Amino acid sequence: MIRTPALTDPRGPAEEGSRPLVDAAWKRGKWQRTTLFTAPDGLAGLTYRGGILNRDAELRGDQDRWLLRGGQDGFSSRWYATFTSAVPIDLIAATTGRLADPSPVLRCKLEVPERNRSAARIRPVPPPVPTPLDIRRAAAARASSHAPHLVGRALATPAITEYSPGVALPALSAHHRRATAAR
């Protein structure tokens, strides 16, 4: 198996992964070899476990180097994300940077657990403005829905009185040709 440094080398001190949280004024705590970060509103956090971890235990999910969490504690109202020791610090820093970013994130109301809705600013999203292509497609759909439709035998056996090289004739399937010949 060939290993590429971009996928297996953490490249850099662990502090770089949590720097966006420090910059966003998250509360920091330490307990033995574990560093804890908590969002100012208490609804998200990061746990970083230092020291040597068992690689297989990390991959099984028995040990976490990096554990991100969000939402209020409770059944089906909290999300989790973990990173192993092999994840590049740049990727972890990008993730923690997005987590600490106060910009709104577009979510459907049903995607936010009811227990967490009080912490969210929920507002309707205006419908998208139609593009010129959308308008042309809608007009074409309306025009074709108002056109008279032929039904029955007239549709199955088109009557052609004059052939013109510029007109494309409908292709008849073998079944249709046999059915027409049998009449």
GROMACS .gro file of C-alpha atoms in nm:
model
  183
    1MET     CA    1   0.000   0.000   0.000
    2ILE     CA    2   0.139   0.341  -0.099
    3ARG     CA    3   0.081   0.619   0.148
    4THR     CA    4   0.076   0.979   0.040
    5PRO     CA    5   0.176   1.247   0.290
    6ALA     CA    6  -0.133   1.455   0.206
    7LEU     CA    7  -0.357   1.180   0.342
    8THR     CA    8  -0.154   1.040   0.632
    9ASP     CA    9   0.080   1.308   0.765
   10PRO     CA   10  -0.072   1.545   1.024
   11ARG     CA   11   0.188   1.810   0.926
   12GLY     CA   12   0.201   2.064   1.200
   13PRO     CA   13   0.132   2.118   1.566
   14ALA     CA   14  -0.213   2.031   1.699
   15GLU     CA   15  -0.259   2.391   1.815
   16GLU     CA   16  -0.302   2.490   1.450
   17GLY     CA   17  -0.616   2.276   1.430
   18SER     CA   18  -0.780   2.459   1.718
   19ARG     CA   19  -0.650   2.809   1.639
   20PRO     CA   20  -0.980   2.922   1.475
   21LEU     CA   21  -1.161   2.839   1.799
   22VAL     CA   22  -0.912   3.038   2.006
   23ASP     CA   23  -0.946   3.330   1.763
   24ALA     CA   24  -1.326   3.313   1.798
   25ALA     CA   25  -1.301   3.336   2.181
   26TRP     CA   26  -1.408   2.980   2.258
   27LYS     CA   27  -1.352   2.880   2.622
   28ARG     CA   28  -1.051   2.655   2.670
   29GLY     CA   29  -0.998   2.396   2.941
   30LYS     CA   30  -0.742   2.126   3.005
   31TRP     CA   31  -0.760   1.797   3.187
   32GLN     CA   32  -0.454   1.571   3.188
   33ARG     CA   33  -0.365   1.525   2.818
   34THR     CA   34  -0.704   1.641   2.694
   35THR     CA   35  -0.783   1.993   2.577
   36LEU     CA   36  -1.146   2.103   2.569
   37PHE     CA   37  -1.294   2.395   2.375
   38THR     CA   38  -1.652   2.517   2.420
   39ALA     CA   39  -1.836   2.770   2.204
   40PRO     CA   40  -1.942   3.092   2.377
   41ASP     CA   41  -2.309   2.982   2.358
   42GLY     CA   42  -2.224   2.633   2.485
   43LEU     CA   43  -2.380   2.462   2.183
   44ALA     CA   44  -2.061   2.327   2.025
   45GLY     CA   45  -1.731   2.193   2.143
   46LEU     CA   46  -1.403   2.027   2.054
   47THR     CA   47  -1.210   1.771   2.251
   48TYR     CA   48  -0.846   1.707   2.157
   49ARG     CA   49  -0.675   1.408   2.315
   50GLY     CA   50  -0.297   1.427   2.323
   51GLY     CA   51  -0.049   1.147   2.376
   52ILE     CA   52  -0.015   0.820   2.189
   53LEU     CA   53  -0.335   0.657   2.070
   54ASN     CA   54  -0.391   0.312   1.927
   55ARG     CA   55  -0.439   0.350   1.551
   56ASP     CA   56  -0.682   0.058   1.528
   57ALA     CA   57  -0.885   0.191   1.821
   58GLU     CA   58  -0.907   0.529   1.648
   59LEU     CA   59  -1.032   0.370   1.326
   60ARG     CA   60  -1.290   0.163   1.517
   61GLY     CA   61  -1.410   0.475   1.700
   62ASP     CA   62  -1.301   0.352   2.043
   63GLN     CA   63  -1.059   0.645   2.083
   64ASP     CA   64  -1.083   0.994   1.939
   65ARG     CA   65  -0.793   1.228   1.869
   66TRP     CA   66  -1.029   1.507   1.767
   67LEU     CA   67  -1.398   1.504   1.858
   68LEU     CA   68  -1.627   1.786   1.743
   69ARG     CA   69  -1.983   1.810   1.869
   70GLY     CA   70  -2.273   2.046   1.831
   71GLY     CA   71  -2.629   2.093   1.948
   72GLN     CA   72  -2.788   2.047   2.286
   73ASP     CA   73  -2.728   1.728   2.474
   74GLY     CA   74  -3.006   1.478   2.426
   75PHE     CA   75  -3.141   1.203   2.206
   76SER     CA   76  -3.109   1.283   1.833
   77SER     CA   77  -3.030   1.648   1.894
   78ARG     CA   78  -2.650   1.645   1.888
   79TRP     CA   79  -2.411   1.579   1.601
   80TYR     CA   80  -2.054   1.450   1.623
   81ALA     CA   81  -1.750   1.445   1.395
   82THR     CA   82  -1.418   1.278   1.465
   83PHE     CA   83  -1.073   1.299   1.310
   84THR     CA   84  -0.797   1.044   1.358
   85SER     CA   85  -0.433   1.128   1.421
   86ALA     CA   86  -0.362   1.080   1.050
   87VAL     CA   87  -0.586   1.364   0.931
   88PRO     CA   88  -0.389   1.668   0.809
   89ILE     CA   89  -0.397   1.962   1.051
   90ASP     CA   90  -0.494   2.193   0.763
   91LEU     CA   91  -0.818   1.998   0.716
   92ILE     CA   92  -0.894   2.010   1.087
   93ALA     CA   93  -0.823   2.385   1.096
   94ALA     CA   94  -1.056   2.439   0.797
   95THR     CA   95  -1.331   2.244   0.975
   96THR     CA   96  -1.291   2.422   1.308
   97GLY     CA   97  -1.275   2.754   1.122
   98ARG     CA   98  -1.611   2.683   0.959
   99LEU     CA   99  -1.754   2.565   1.290
  100ALA     CA  100  -1.649   2.888   1.461
  101ASP     CA  101  -1.778   3.106   1.177
  102PRO     CA  102  -2.094   3.287   1.291
  103SER     CA  103  -2.233   3.319   0.936
  104PRO     CA  104  -2.574   3.158   0.887
  105VAL     CA  105  -2.591   2.810   0.739
  106LEU     CA  106  -2.883   2.721   0.516
  107ARG     CA  107  -3.082   2.432   0.662
  108CYS     CA  108  -3.434   2.304   0.617
  109LYS     CA  109  -3.638   2.343   0.933
  110LEU     CA  110  -3.684   1.967   0.960
  111GLU     CA  111  -3.305   1.918   0.963
  112VAL     CA  112  -3.275   2.112   1.290
  113PRO     CA  113  -3.385   1.900   1.588
  114GLU     CA  114  -3.675   2.065   1.769
  115ARG     CA  115  -3.470   2.080   2.088
  116ASN     CA  116  -3.213   2.304   1.911
  117ARG     CA  117  -3.453   2.536   1.728
  118SER     CA  118  -3.460   2.787   2.011
  119ALA     CA  119  -3.088   2.849   1.951
  120ALA     CA  120  -3.136   2.894   1.576
  121ARG     CA  121  -3.264   3.193   1.386
  122ILE     CA  122  -3.518   3.037   1.157
  123ARG     CA  123  -3.654   3.247   0.875
  124PRO     CA  124  -3.807   3.166   0.540
  125VAL     CA  125  -3.577   3.174   0.242
  126PRO     CA  126  -3.712   3.375  -0.052
  127PRO     CA  127  -3.769   3.170  -0.365
  128PRO     CA  128  -3.497   3.197  -0.627
  129VAL     CA  129  -3.537   3.456  -0.899
  130PRO     CA  130  -3.609   3.278  -1.227
  131THR     CA  131  -3.345   3.301  -1.496
  132PRO     CA  132  -3.431   3.382  -1.859
  133LEU     CA  133  -3.387   3.013  -1.938
  134ASP     CA  134  -3.638   2.922  -1.664
  135ILE     CA  135  -3.888   3.167  -1.814
  136ARG     CA  136  -3.846   3.023  -2.166
  137ARG     CA  137  -3.887   2.667  -2.038
  138ALA     CA  138  -4.202   2.759  -1.845
  139ALA     CA  139  -4.348   2.933  -2.152
  140ALA     CA  140  -4.269   2.630  -2.370
  141ALA     CA  141  -4.429   2.397  -2.117
  142ARG     CA  142  -4.744   2.611  -2.103
  143ALA     CA  143  -4.764   2.630  -2.483
  144SER     CA  144  -4.731   2.255  -2.527
  145SER     CA  145  -4.986   2.183  -2.254
  146HIS     CA  146  -5.250   2.396  -2.435
  147ALA     CA  147  -5.193   2.237  -2.779
  148PRO     CA  148  -5.464   1.993  -2.891
  149HIS     CA  149  -5.356   1.634  -2.856
  150LEU     CA  150  -5.445   1.368  -3.110
  151VAL     CA  151  -5.565   1.040  -2.970
  152GLY     CA  152  -5.653   0.697  -3.094
  153ARG     CA  153  -5.590   0.579  -3.447
  154ALA     CA  154  -5.499   0.919  -3.589
  155LEU     CA  155  -5.192   0.930  -3.365
  156ALA     CA  156  -5.091   0.572  -3.443
  157THR     CA  157  -5.104   0.607  -3.823
  158PRO     CA  158  -4.996   0.950  -3.936
  159ALA     CA  159  -5.139   1.059  -4.272
  160ILE     CA  160  -4.876   1.214  -4.496
  161THR     CA  161  -4.998   1.363  -4.816
  162GLU     CA  162  -4.678   1.509  -4.950
  163TYR     CA  163  -4.314   1.427  -4.881
  164SER     CA  164  -4.067   1.705  -4.834
  165PRO     CA  165  -3.694   1.633  -4.783
  166GLY     CA  166  -3.683   1.888  -4.498
  167VAL     CA  167  -3.947   1.704  -4.292
  168ALA     CA  168  -3.839   1.430  -4.056
  169LEU     CA  169  -4.085   1.142  -4.058
  170PRO     CA  170  -4.150   0.956  -3.735
  171ALA     CA  171  -3.974   0.620  -3.717
  172LEU     CA  172  -4.214   0.331  -3.691
  173SER     CA  173  -4.122   0.036  -3.476
  174ALA     CA  174  -4.134  -0.316  -3.616
  175HIS     CA  175  -4.436  -0.388  -3.397
  176HIS     CA  176  -4.618  -0.080  -3.534
  177ARG     CA  177  -4.539  -0.178  -3.895
  178ARG     CA  178  -4.674  -0.531  -3.838
  179ALA     CA  179  -4.987  -0.396  -3.668
  180THR     CA  180  -5.047  -0.148  -3.954
  181ALA     CA  181  -4.995  -0.417  -4.220
  182ALA     CA  182  -5.239  -0.653  -4.045
  183ARG     CA  183  -5.523  -0.397  -4.071
   0.00000   0.00000   0.00000
